[in-house]
Amino acid sequence: MNRHISIDDTTLRDGEQSAGVAFTLEEKLDIARRLATMGVPELEVGIPAMGARECESIQAVANLIAGLALPSKLVAWSRMRAGDIEACRNLKVDLIDISISVSDIHIAKKLKKDRAWVLNNIREMVPRALDLGLEVIVGCEDASRAELDFLLRVAETAERAGARRLRYADTLGVMEPFGVHEAIATLRGISDLEIEMHAHDDLGLATANTLAACRAGATHVNTTVNGLGERAGNAPLEEVALGLSKLYGMSTGVDLSLFPALSDAVADASGRPVAWQKSVVGAGAFTHEAGIHVDGLLKDPETYQSFDPGEVGRSHHLVVGKHSGAHGIMNAYARMGLTLSPAEARELLPDIRAFAERAKRSPADHELLFLYQRLISQSVADRVH
């Protein structure tokens, strides 16, 4: 498709809204610097209405980005209230996401208003933000549960009021890719606004929904590092950027070879360790044990890799265990400078499998050496007798 999709990463806003997560200023600055250095074009950096301390951290991020001459634009998040918008004054951010509920259940039960009030509020509040010199994103909270006809009216009203972008938020993570595609394509067909997809992962579909939105015409997407975010999290930056490139040929300009260090930094700062089998960044994402896979990789990596792990700063890791074959065993010992015959490798297999079952893990190098030495000792003893 050869289209460019802009990532508006919200690790420092929605990511930090994960229950129990609170970044220090130093951690925020480190994460912002790493994101910007990787080429992420927009960073959503906080909620000014939270108070002076939050505003100070937003200004510090802005000073850092400017001081390093990094091109990333900064976004502040705000409710669609005059006071919230005013709190964004003089913070050196470029855009403001003004969020308003658009589903009937939110409008009636949370806001205790009606649809007309929502539209009037957009007409009134967008110009207030423009007067601060900020470009405006109208964030449609709970868009995935809104009636599409009303959402189209929201988009029309936002565009006429001077907004630059509409954020389609699947706030509760209840959408699926086909529905997302239909909704975004319909919006794209009636509006010249930029369209941004904001997906949550409650059903495990945040990445799929984000990719579907891009296929349908979305221009921007929200992501977080490692999928951090409220409840089940947001669409992971690493999955979205890689998926857009590998599946659709869409560019993001993000250099994922720098991602492992950023992933570790966010995991440490948030206190949310990355799952072993997490795609792209998990310790097991490129770890291979099964004999048929290891045999194929040793012959040609293309046989069992969908993309070069070097593209995301990783490499294949071959281990031995219950499902290993002789070639994998021989390779493991060769890595330690020992040349095993196929017969020796086959003799070691029962011991290695028994170890894996008992220890619930792959044997470490020193344990492999012990098993090998025991095999040799037994062979010598058998010859003596």
mmCIF file of C-alpha atoms in Angstrom:
data_model
loop_
_atom_site.group_PDB
_atom_site.id
_atom_site.type_symbol
_atom_site.label_atom_id
_atom_site.label_comp_id
_atom_site.label_asym_id
_atom_site.label_seq_id
_atom_site.Cartn_x
_atom_site.Cartn_y
_atom_site.Cartn_z
ATOM 1 C CA MET A 1 0.000 0.000 0.000
ATOM 2 C CA ASN A 2 3.038 2.254 0.480
ATOM 3 C CA ARG A 3 1.257 4.678 2.845
ATOM 4 C CA HIS A 4 2.747 6.430 5.860
ATOM 5 C CA ILE A 5 1.024 6.021 9.210
ATOM 6 C CA SER A 6 1.907 8.408 12.032
ATOM 7 C CA ILE A 7 2.231 6.933 15.500
ATOM 8 C CA ASP A 8 1.017 9.031 18.409
ATOM 9 C CA ASP A 9 2.447 7.076 21.313
ATOM 10 C CA THR A 10 0.596 7.459 24.606
ATOM 11 C CA THR A 11 2.881 5.505 26.950
ATOM 12 C CA LEU A 12 3.387 8.649 29.048
ATOM 13 C CA ARG A 13 -0.366 9.277 29.335
ATOM 14 C CA ASP A 14 -2.604 6.238 28.856
ATOM 15 C CA GLY A 15 0.274 3.884 29.635
ATOM 16 C CA GLU A 16 0.838 5.574 32.966
ATOM 17 C CA GLN A 17 -2.887 5.301 33.678
ATOM 18 C CA SER A 18 -2.375 1.570 34.265
ATOM 19 C CA ALA A 19 -3.475 0.829 37.803
ATOM 20 C CA GLY A 20 -0.550 1.325 40.164
ATOM 21 C CA VAL A 21 1.848 2.826 37.591
ATOM 22 C CA ALA A 22 3.506 6.166 38.326
ATOM 23 C CA PHE A 23 6.581 7.354 36.438
ATOM 24 C CA THR A 24 9.134 9.610 38.068
ATOM 25 C CA LEU A 25 10.223 12.695 36.129
ATOM 26 C CA GLU A 26 13.537 11.034 35.320
ATOM 27 C CA GLU A 27 11.725 7.988 33.963
ATOM 28 C CA LYS A 28 9.398 10.132 31.866
ATOM 29 C CA LEU A 29 12.325 12.002 30.366
ATOM 30 C CA ASP A 30 14.172 8.776 29.604
ATOM 31 C CA ILE A 31 11.138 7.183 27.940
ATOM 32 C CA ALA A 32 10.375 10.342 25.935
ATOM 33 C CA ARG A 33 13.982 10.607 24.735
ATOM 34 C CA ARG A 34 14.065 6.974 23.650
ATOM 35 C CA LEU A 35 10.726 7.222 21.830
ATOM 36 C CA ALA A 36 11.765 10.392 20.012
ATOM 37 C CA THR A 37 15.186 8.968 19.121
ATOM 38 C CA MET A 38 13.472 5.934 17.582
ATOM 39 C CA GLY A 39 11.533 8.256 15.291
ATOM 40 C CA VAL A 40 8.097 8.223 16.941
ATOM 41 C CA PRO A 41 6.583 11.438 15.521
ATOM 42 C CA GLU A 42 4.085 12.263 18.280
ATOM 43 C CA LEU A 43 4.139 11.700 22.031
ATOM 44 C CA GLU A 44 1.119 12.149 24.273
ATOM 45 C CA VAL A 45 2.835 13.323 27.409
ATOM 46 C CA GLY A 46 0.290 13.973 30.133
ATOM 47 C CA ILE A 47 -2.855 15.575 31.536
ATOM 48 C CA PRO A 48 -2.285 19.236 32.503
ATOM 49 C CA ALA A 49 -5.516 19.409 34.541
ATOM 50 C CA MET A 50 -3.894 17.048 37.077
ATOM 51 C CA GLY A 51 -2.049 20.037 38.473
ATOM 52 C CA ALA A 52 1.243 21.880 38.746
ATOM 53 C CA ARG A 53 3.455 18.813 39.150
ATOM 54 C CA GLU A 54 2.074 17.244 35.958
ATOM 55 C CA CYS A 55 2.470 20.518 34.075
ATOM 56 C CA GLU A 56 6.078 20.772 35.222
ATOM 57 C CA SER A 57 6.816 17.273 33.923
ATOM 58 C CA ILE A 58 5.192 18.113 30.572
ATOM 59 C CA GLN A 59 7.321 21.257 30.289
ATOM 60 C CA ALA A 60 10.424 19.262 31.186
ATOM 61 C CA VAL A 61 9.704 16.779 28.385
ATOM 62 C CA ALA A 62 9.130 19.665 25.983
ATOM 63 C CA ASN A 63 12.447 21.265 26.979
ATOM 64 C CA LEU A 64 14.232 17.938 26.546
ATOM 65 C CA ILE A 65 12.834 17.332 23.056
ATOM 66 C CA ALA A 66 13.634 20.902 22.005
ATOM 67 C CA GLY A 67 17.099 20.798 23.555
ATOM 68 C CA LEU A 68 18.005 17.607 21.694
ATOM 69 C CA ALA A 69 16.476 18.990 18.483
ATOM 70 C CA LEU A 70 14.311 15.892 18.124
ATOM 71 C CA PRO A 71 11.386 16.299 15.717
ATOM 72 C CA SER A 72 8.641 14.647 17.803
ATOM 73 C CA LYS A 73 5.520 16.718 18.421
ATOM 74 C CA LEU A 74 3.956 16.680 21.879
ATOM 75 C CA VAL A 75 0.304 16.133 22.718
ATOM 76 C CA ALA A 76 -1.549 17.042 25.910
ATOM 77 C CA TRP A 77 -4.767 15.284 26.917
ATOM 78 C CA SER A 78 -7.773 17.197 28.180
ATOM 79 C CA ARG A 79 -11.418 16.726 28.964
ATOM 80 C CA MET A 80 -13.675 18.963 26.905
ATOM 81 C CA ARG A 81 -13.897 21.548 29.656
ATOM 82 C CA ALA A 82 -12.778 25.170 29.645
ATOM 83 C CA GLY A 83 -10.627 24.740 32.759
ATOM 84 C CA ASP A 84 -8.868 21.659 31.414
ATOM 85 C CA ILE A 85 -8.106 23.407 28.142
ATOM 86 C CA GLU A 86 -6.836 26.520 29.895
ATOM 87 C CA ALA A 87 -4.429 24.327 31.898
ATOM 88 C CA CYS A 88 -2.633 23.566 28.599
ATOM 89 C CA ARG A 89 -1.600 27.188 28.106
ATOM 90 C CA ASN A 90 2.148 27.859 27.718
ATOM 91 C CA LEU A 91 3.219 24.218 28.122
ATOM 92 C CA LYS A 92 5.162 24.104 24.817
ATOM 93 C CA VAL A 93 3.032 21.262 23.468
ATOM 94 C CA ASP A 94 1.897 21.210 19.856
ATOM 95 C CA LEU A 95 -1.483 19.487 19.996
ATOM 96 C CA ILE A 96 -4.284 18.959 22.456
ATOM 97 C CA ASP A 97 -6.562 15.943 22.482
ATOM 98 C CA ILE A 98 -9.899 17.182 23.827
ATOM 99 C CA SER A 99 -11.907 14.151 24.872
ATOM 100 C CA ILE A 100 -15.698 13.947 24.912
ATOM 101 C CA SER A 101 -17.975 10.935 25.331
ATOM 102 C CA VAL A 102 -19.964 10.082 22.201
ATOM 103 C CA SER A 103 -21.833 6.897 23.115
ATOM 104 C CA ASP A 104 -25.396 7.284 24.356
ATOM 105 C CA ILE A 105 -24.651 5.338 27.528
ATOM 106 C CA HIS A 106 -21.772 7.687 28.398
ATOM 107 C CA ILE A 107 -23.658 10.826 27.396
ATOM 108 C CA ALA A 108 -26.728 9.958 29.444
ATOM 109 C CA LYS A 109 -25.300 8.102 32.422
ATOM 110 C CA LYS A 110 -21.863 9.662 32.904
ATOM 111 C CA LEU A 111 -22.340 13.199 31.610
ATOM 112 C CA LYS A 112 -26.114 13.343 32.236
ATOM 113 C CA LYS A 113 -26.444 15.341 29.020
ATOM 114 C CA ASP A 114 -27.760 14.728 25.519
ATOM 115 C CA ARG A 115 -26.338 14.556 22.012
ATOM 116 C CA ALA A 116 -27.078 18.205 21.287
ATOM 117 C CA TRP A 117 -24.986 19.221 24.294
ATOM 118 C CA VAL A 118 -22.047 17.180 22.997
ATOM 119 C CA LEU A 119 -22.167 18.872 19.597
ATOM 120 C CA ASN A 120 -22.531 22.336 21.137
ATOM 121 C CA ASN A 121 -19.606 21.647 23.455
ATOM 122 C CA ILE A 122 -17.411 20.746 20.490
ATOM 123 C CA ARG A 123 -18.401 23.963 18.735
ATOM 124 C CA GLU A 124 -17.507 25.990 21.831
ATOM 125 C CA MET A 125 -14.388 24.259 23.126
ATOM 126 C CA VAL A 126 -12.397 23.587 19.952
ATOM 127 C CA PRO A 127 -11.996 27.341 19.241
ATOM 128 C CA ARG A 128 -10.809 27.856 22.846
ATOM 129 C CA ALA A 129 -7.962 25.425 22.233
ATOM 130 C CA LEU A 130 -7.179 26.993 18.875
ATOM 131 C CA ASP A 131 -6.902 30.357 20.604
ATOM 132 C CA LEU A 132 -4.064 28.886 22.701
ATOM 133 C CA GLY A 133 -2.153 28.222 19.481
ATOM 134 C CA LEU A 134 -2.685 24.475 19.686
ATOM 135 C CA GLU A 135 -3.795 22.103 16.968
ATOM 136 C CA VAL A 136 -6.823 20.126 18.048
ATOM 137 C CA ILE A 137 -7.688 16.455 18.165
ATOM 138 C CA VAL A 138 -11.288 15.756 19.120
ATOM 139 C CA GLY A 139 -11.122 12.535 21.099
ATOM 140 C CA CYS A 140 -14.309 10.497 20.802
ATOM 141 C CA GLU A 141 -14.478 8.476 23.997
ATOM 142 C CA ASP A 142 -16.390 5.202 23.675
ATOM 143 C CA ALA A 143 -16.722 5.752 19.921
ATOM 144 C CA SER A 144 -16.965 1.997 19.411
ATOM 145 C CA ARG A 145 -20.318 1.966 21.239
ATOM 146 C CA ALA A 146 -21.653 5.141 19.626
ATOM 147 C CA GLU A 147 -24.229 5.108 16.853
ATOM 148 C CA LEU A 148 -22.334 5.626 13.619
ATOM 149 C CA ASP A 149 -24.736 8.293 12.339
ATOM 150 C CA PHE A 150 -24.087 10.387 15.429
ATOM 151 C CA LEU A 151 -20.352 9.822 15.148
ATOM 152 C CA LEU A 152 -20.506 11.217 11.609
ATOM 153 C CA ARG A 153 -22.212 14.332 12.982
ATOM 154 C CA VAL A 154 -19.479 14.632 15.599
ATOM 155 C CA ALA A 155 -16.823 14.465 12.878
ATOM 156 C CA GLU A 156 -18.601 17.069 10.790
ATOM 157 C CA THR A 157 -18.992 19.378 13.787
ATOM 158 C CA ALA A 158 -15.342 18.949 14.804
ATOM 159 C CA GLU A 159 -14.113 19.717 11.307
ATOM 160 C CA ARG A 160 -16.250 22.852 11.018
ATOM 161 C CA ALA A 161 -15.023 24.010 14.441
ATOM 162 C CA GLY A 162 -11.428 23.852 13.223
ATOM 163 C CA ALA A 163 -10.168 20.520 14.567
ATOM 164 C CA ARG A 164 -7.387 18.798 12.712
ATOM 165 C CA ARG A 165 -8.038 15.218 13.783
ATOM 166 C CA LEU A 166 -10.685 12.860 15.130
ATOM 167 C CA ARG A 167 -9.668 10.134 17.569
ATOM 168 C CA TYR A 168 -11.798 6.996 17.367
ATOM 169 C CA ALA A 169 -11.478 5.420 20.801
ATOM 170 C CA ASP A 170 -12.401 1.804 21.428
ATOM 171 C CA THR A 171 -12.394 2.720 25.099
ATOM 172 C CA LEU A 172 -13.546 -0.650 26.405
ATOM 173 C CA GLY A 173 -11.807 -2.831 23.830
ATOM 174 C CA VAL A 174 -15.079 -4.259 22.508
ATOM 175 C CA MET A 175 -14.470 -3.917 18.770
ATOM 176 C CA GLU A 176 -13.304 -6.454 16.196
ATOM 177 C CA PRO A 177 -11.387 -5.745 12.971
ATOM 178 C CA PHE A 178 -14.297 -5.997 10.531
ATOM 179 C CA GLY A 179 -16.398 -3.538 12.528
ATOM 180 C CA VAL A 180 -13.444 -1.192 12.933
ATOM 181 C CA HIS A 181 -12.784 -1.264 9.198
ATOM 182 C CA GLU A 182 -16.397 -0.411 8.419
ATOM 183 C CA ALA A 183 -16.546 2.449 10.917
ATOM 184 C CA ILE A 184 -13.227 4.034 9.907
ATOM 185 C CA ALA A 185 -13.944 3.642 6.182
ATOM 186 C CA THR A 186 -17.296 5.378 6.675
ATOM 187 C CA LEU A 187 -15.659 8.245 8.557
ATOM 188 C CA ARG A 188 -12.962 8.490 5.915
ATOM 189 C CA GLY A 189 -15.622 8.735 3.238
ATOM 190 C CA ILE A 190 -17.322 11.817 4.708
ATOM 191 C CA SER A 191 -14.503 13.741 6.368
ATOM 192 C CA ASP A 192 -11.195 15.336 5.484
ATOM 193 C CA LEU A 193 -10.036 15.172 9.105
ATOM 194 C CA GLU A 194 -7.054 13.095 10.077
ATOM 195 C CA ILE A 195 -8.385 9.950 11.745
ATOM 196 C CA GLU A 196 -6.631 8.374 14.713
ATOM 197 C CA MET A 197 -7.344 4.895 16.096
ATOM 198 C CA HIS A 198 -7.139 4.367 19.842
ATOM 199 C CA ALA A 199 -7.513 0.670 20.692
ATOM 200 C CA HIS A 200 -7.673 -1.163 24.010
ATOM 201 C CA ASP A 201 -6.851 -4.843 24.357
ATOM 202 C CA ASP A 202 -9.663 -6.212 26.529
ATOM 203 C CA LEU A 203 -10.468 -8.907 23.952
ATOM 204 C CA GLY A 204 -6.876 -9.276 22.769
ATOM 205 C CA LEU A 205 -7.645 -7.424 19.516
ATOM 206 C CA ALA A 206 -5.980 -4.029 19.963
ATOM 207 C CA THR A 207 -3.281 -4.639 17.369
ATOM 208 C CA ALA A 208 -5.671 -6.265 14.903
ATOM 209 C CA ASN A 209 -8.148 -3.410 15.309
ATOM 210 C CA THR A 210 -5.405 -0.829 14.823
ATOM 211 C CA LEU A 211 -4.189 -2.505 11.640
ATOM 212 C CA ALA A 212 -7.763 -2.727 10.348
ATOM 213 C CA ALA A 213 -8.230 0.991 10.989
ATOM 214 C CA CYS A 214 -5.128 1.755 8.935
ATOM 215 C CA ARG A 215 -6.367 -0.438 6.094
ATOM 216 C CA ALA A 216 -9.624 1.540 6.179
ATOM 217 C CA GLY A 217 -7.944 4.939 5.943
ATOM 218 C CA ALA A 218 -6.805 5.973 9.424
ATOM 219 C CA THR A 219 -3.823 8.320 9.284
ATOM 220 C CA HIS A 220 -2.683 8.103 12.911
ATOM 221 C CA VAL A 221 -2.651 5.439 15.608
ATOM 222 C CA ASN A 222 -2.190 5.441 19.363
ATOM 223 C CA THR A 223 0.226 2.907 20.838
ATOM 224 C CA THR A 224 2.054 2.209 24.076
ATOM 225 C CA VAL A 225 5.359 0.469 24.704
ATOM 226 C CA ASN A 226 4.810 -3.201 25.619
ATOM 227 C CA GLY A 227 1.045 -2.598 25.346
ATOM 228 C CA LEU A 228 0.997 -0.814 28.708
ATOM 229 C CA GLY A 229 -2.305 0.855 29.556
ATOM 230 C CA GLU A 230 -5.539 0.733 31.502
ATOM 231 C CA ARG A 231 -6.983 -2.728 32.248
ATOM 232 C CA ALA A 232 -5.654 -5.055 29.510
ATOM 233 C CA GLY A 233 -3.606 -2.267 27.948
ATOM 234 C CA ASN A 234 -3.361 -0.493 24.595
ATOM 235 C CA ALA A 235 -2.122 -1.494 21.162
ATOM 236 C CA PRO A 236 1.622 -2.225 21.546
ATOM 237 C CA LEU A 237 3.924 0.086 19.628
ATOM 238 C CA GLU A 238 6.194 -2.773 18.626
ATOM 239 C CA GLU A 239 3.380 -4.935 17.233
ATOM 240 C CA VAL A 240 1.666 -2.124 15.354
ATOM 241 C CA ALA A 241 4.810 -0.699 13.741
ATOM 242 C CA LEU A 242 6.058 -4.147 12.728
ATOM 243 C CA GLY A 243 2.651 -5.309 11.535
ATOM 244 C CA LEU A 244 2.071 -2.258 9.372
ATOM 245 C CA SER A 245 5.437 -2.734 7.721
ATOM 246 C CA LYS A 246 5.432 -6.498 7.254
ATOM 247 C CA LEU A 247 1.782 -7.056 6.408
ATOM 248 C CA TYR A 248 0.843 -3.948 4.463
ATOM 249 C CA GLY A 249 4.055 -2.227 3.444
ATOM 250 C CA MET A 250 2.995 0.872 5.393
ATOM 251 C CA SER A 251 5.803 2.941 6.883
ATOM 252 C CA THR A 252 5.929 4.562 10.311
ATOM 253 C CA GLY A 253 9.506 5.844 10.358
ATOM 254 C CA VAL A 254 10.098 4.070 13.673
ATOM 255 C CA ASP A 255 13.452 2.314 14.129
ATOM 256 C CA LEU A 256 12.528 -0.835 16.020
ATOM 257 C CA SER A 257 16.142 -1.987 16.269
ATOM 258 C CA LEU A 258 16.352 0.367 19.265
ATOM 259 C CA PHE A 259 13.231 -1.064 20.872
ATOM 260 C CA PRO A 260 14.612 -3.650 23.359
ATOM 261 C CA ALA A 261 16.254 -0.987 25.546
ATOM 262 C CA LEU A 262 13.055 1.087 25.509
ATOM 263 C CA SER A 263 10.975 -1.974 26.353
ATOM 264 C CA ASP A 264 13.225 -2.713 29.336
ATOM 265 C CA ALA A 265 13.080 0.907 30.493
ATOM 266 C CA VAL A 266 9.270 0.967 30.426
ATOM 267 C CA ALA A 267 9.026 -2.431 32.110
ATOM 268 C CA ASP A 268 11.301 -1.238 34.910
ATOM 269 C CA ALA A 269 9.630 2.160 35.314
ATOM 270 C CA SER A 270 6.124 0.709 35.330
ATOM 271 C CA GLY A 271 6.867 -2.353 37.428
ATOM 272 C CA ARG A 272 5.139 -4.408 34.740
ATOM 273 C CA PRO A 273 7.508 -7.127 33.481
ATOM 274 C CA VAL A 274 7.151 -8.290 29.902
ATOM 275 C CA ALA A 275 5.644 -11.752 29.527
ATOM 276 C CA TRP A 276 8.110 -14.426 28.384
ATOM 277 C CA GLN A 277 6.124 -15.154 25.232
ATOM 278 C CA LYS A 278 5.144 -11.547 24.455
ATOM 279 C CA SER A 279 5.455 -10.998 20.713
ATOM 280 C CA VAL A 280 8.498 -9.061 19.475
ATOM 281 C CA VAL A 281 9.990 -8.276 22.914
ATOM 282 C CA GLY A 282 9.374 -11.299 25.145
ATOM 283 C CA ALA A 283 12.419 -13.367 26.108
ATOM 284 C CA GLY A 284 10.872 -16.370 24.365
ATOM 285 C CA ALA A 285 9.796 -14.612 21.162
ATOM 286 C CA PHE A 286 12.822 -15.911 19.237
ATOM 287 C CA THR A 287 13.682 -18.914 21.427
ATOM 288 C CA HIS A 288 13.543 -22.314 19.750
ATOM 289 C CA GLU A 289 13.643 -25.820 21.191
ATOM 290 C CA ALA A 290 11.539 -28.119 18.993
ATOM 291 C CA GLY A 291 13.790 -30.394 16.958
ATOM 292 C CA ILE A 292 12.148 -29.759 13.587
ATOM 293 C CA HIS A 293 12.354 -25.981 14.051
ATOM 294 C CA VAL A 294 15.954 -25.975 15.243
ATOM 295 C CA ASP A 295 17.002 -28.280 12.420
ATOM 296 C CA GLY A 296 15.368 -25.932 9.899
ATOM 297 C CA LEU A 297 16.909 -22.811 11.403
ATOM 298 C CA LEU A 298 20.368 -24.352 11.373
ATOM 299 C CA LYS A 299 19.956 -25.164 7.697
ATOM 300 C CA ASP A 300 18.486 -21.787 6.722
ATOM 301 C CA PRO A 301 16.905 -19.205 9.084
ATOM 302 C CA GLU A 302 14.246 -18.426 6.486
ATOM 303 C CA THR A 303 12.641 -21.800 7.133
ATOM 304 C CA TYR A 304 11.369 -20.775 10.569
ATOM 305 C CA GLN A 305 11.381 -16.981 10.796
ATOM 306 C CA SER A 306 8.661 -14.638 9.628
ATOM 307 C CA PHE A 307 11.035 -11.674 9.856
ATOM 308 C CA ASP A 308 14.659 -11.115 10.795
ATOM 309 C CA PRO A 309 14.801 -10.605 14.576
ATOM 310 C CA GLY A 310 17.682 -8.193 13.980
ATOM 311 C CA GLU A 311 15.090 -5.718 12.708
ATOM 312 C CA VAL A 312 13.789 -5.396 16.260
ATOM 313 C CA GLY A 313 17.180 -5.596 17.937
ATOM 314 C CA ARG A 314 16.891 -9.299 18.740
ATOM 315 C CA SER A 315 18.416 -12.609 17.626
ATOM 316 C CA HIS A 316 17.443 -16.251 17.538
ATOM 317 C CA HIS A 317 18.180 -18.238 20.689
ATOM 318 C CA LEU A 318 18.407 -22.019 20.447
ATOM 319 C CA VAL A 319 17.909 -24.089 23.585
ATOM 320 C CA VAL A 320 17.641 -27.787 24.303
ATOM 321 C CA GLY A 321 14.881 -29.544 26.185
ATOM 322 C CA LYS A 322 12.215 -32.214 26.012
ATOM 323 C CA HIS A 323 11.437 -31.589 22.337
ATOM 324 C CA SER A 324 15.004 -31.283 21.059
ATOM 325 C CA GLY A 325 16.472 -33.396 18.303
ATOM 326 C CA ALA A 326 20.015 -34.595 17.745
ATOM 327 C CA HIS A 327 20.983 -31.605 15.599
ATOM 328 C CA GLY A 328 19.902 -29.196 18.322
ATOM 329 C CA ILE A 329 21.916 -31.108 20.930
ATOM 330 C CA MET A 330 25.006 -31.116 18.722
ATOM 331 C CA ASN A 331 24.640 -27.366 18.107
ATOM 332 C CA ALA A 332 24.314 -26.616 21.824
ATOM 333 C CA TYR A 333 27.528 -28.429 22.631
ATOM 334 C CA ALA A 334 29.327 -26.986 19.598
ATOM 335 C CA ARG A 335 28.541 -23.546 21.002
ATOM 336 C CA MET A 336 30.540 -24.595 24.088
ATOM 337 C CA GLY A 337 33.437 -25.887 21.984
ATOM 338 C CA LEU A 338 32.533 -29.605 22.137
ATOM 339 C CA THR A 339 32.000 -31.688 19.022
ATOM 340 C CA LEU A 340 29.462 -34.474 19.536
ATOM 341 C CA SER A 341 28.766 -37.298 17.160
ATOM 342 C CA PRO A 342 25.131 -37.911 16.170
ATOM 343 C CA ALA A 343 25.252 -41.107 18.232
ATOM 344 C CA GLU A 344 26.414 -39.225 21.352
ATOM 345 C CA ALA A 345 23.692 -36.625 20.855
ATOM 346 C CA ARG A 346 21.049 -39.338 20.647
ATOM 347 C CA GLU A 347 22.425 -40.954 23.797
ATOM 348 C CA LEU A 348 22.130 -37.648 25.661
ATOM 349 C CA LEU A 349 18.540 -37.017 24.623
ATOM 350 C CA PRO A 350 16.877 -39.133 27.369
ATOM 351 C CA ASP A 351 18.890 -37.403 30.104
ATOM 352 C CA ILE A 352 18.155 -33.940 28.705
ATOM 353 C CA ARG A 353 14.450 -34.702 28.397
ATOM 354 C CA ALA A 354 14.340 -36.046 31.945
ATOM 355 C CA PHE A 355 16.106 -32.923 33.219
ATOM 356 C CA ALA A 356 13.617 -30.639 31.433
ATOM 357 C CA GLU A 357 10.632 -32.501 32.878
ATOM 358 C CA ARG A 358 12.056 -32.413 36.389
ATOM 359 C CA ALA A 359 13.414 -28.838 36.405
ATOM 360 C CA LYS A 360 10.666 -27.291 34.209
ATOM 361 C CA ARG A 361 13.297 -25.462 32.184
ATOM 362 C CA SER A 362 16.100 -25.964 29.715
ATOM 363 C CA PRO A 363 19.454 -27.035 31.153
ATOM 364 C CA ALA A 364 22.104 -24.342 31.486
ATOM 365 C CA ASP A 365 25.515 -24.789 29.894
ATOM 366 C CA HIS A 366 27.136 -26.093 33.069
ATOM 367 C CA GLU A 367 24.325 -28.632 33.441
ATOM 368 C CA LEU A 368 24.776 -29.769 29.846
ATOM 369 C CA LEU A 369 28.480 -30.223 30.561
ATOM 370 C CA PHE A 370 27.652 -32.324 33.612
ATOM 371 C CA LEU A 371 25.336 -34.552 31.573
ATOM 372 C CA TYR A 372 27.985 -34.957 28.899
ATOM 373 C CA GLN A 373 30.732 -35.763 31.392
ATOM 374 C CA ARG A 374 28.471 -38.308 33.047
ATOM 375 C CA LEU A 375 27.822 -39.906 29.668
ATOM 376 C CA ILE A 376 31.555 -40.120 28.937
ATOM 377 C CA SER A 377 32.277 -41.554 32.383
ATOM 378 C CA GLN A 378 29.594 -44.171 31.905
ATOM 379 C CA SER A 379 30.968 -45.075 28.493
ATOM 380 C CA VAL A 380 34.453 -45.530 29.952
ATOM 381 C CA ALA A 381 33.075 -47.638 32.786
ATOM 382 C CA ASP A 382 31.137 -49.819 30.355
ATOM 383 C CA ARG A 383 34.305 -50.424 28.281
ATOM 384 C CA VAL A 384 36.315 -51.321 31.383
ATOM 385 C CA HIS A 385 33.731 -53.883 32.413
#
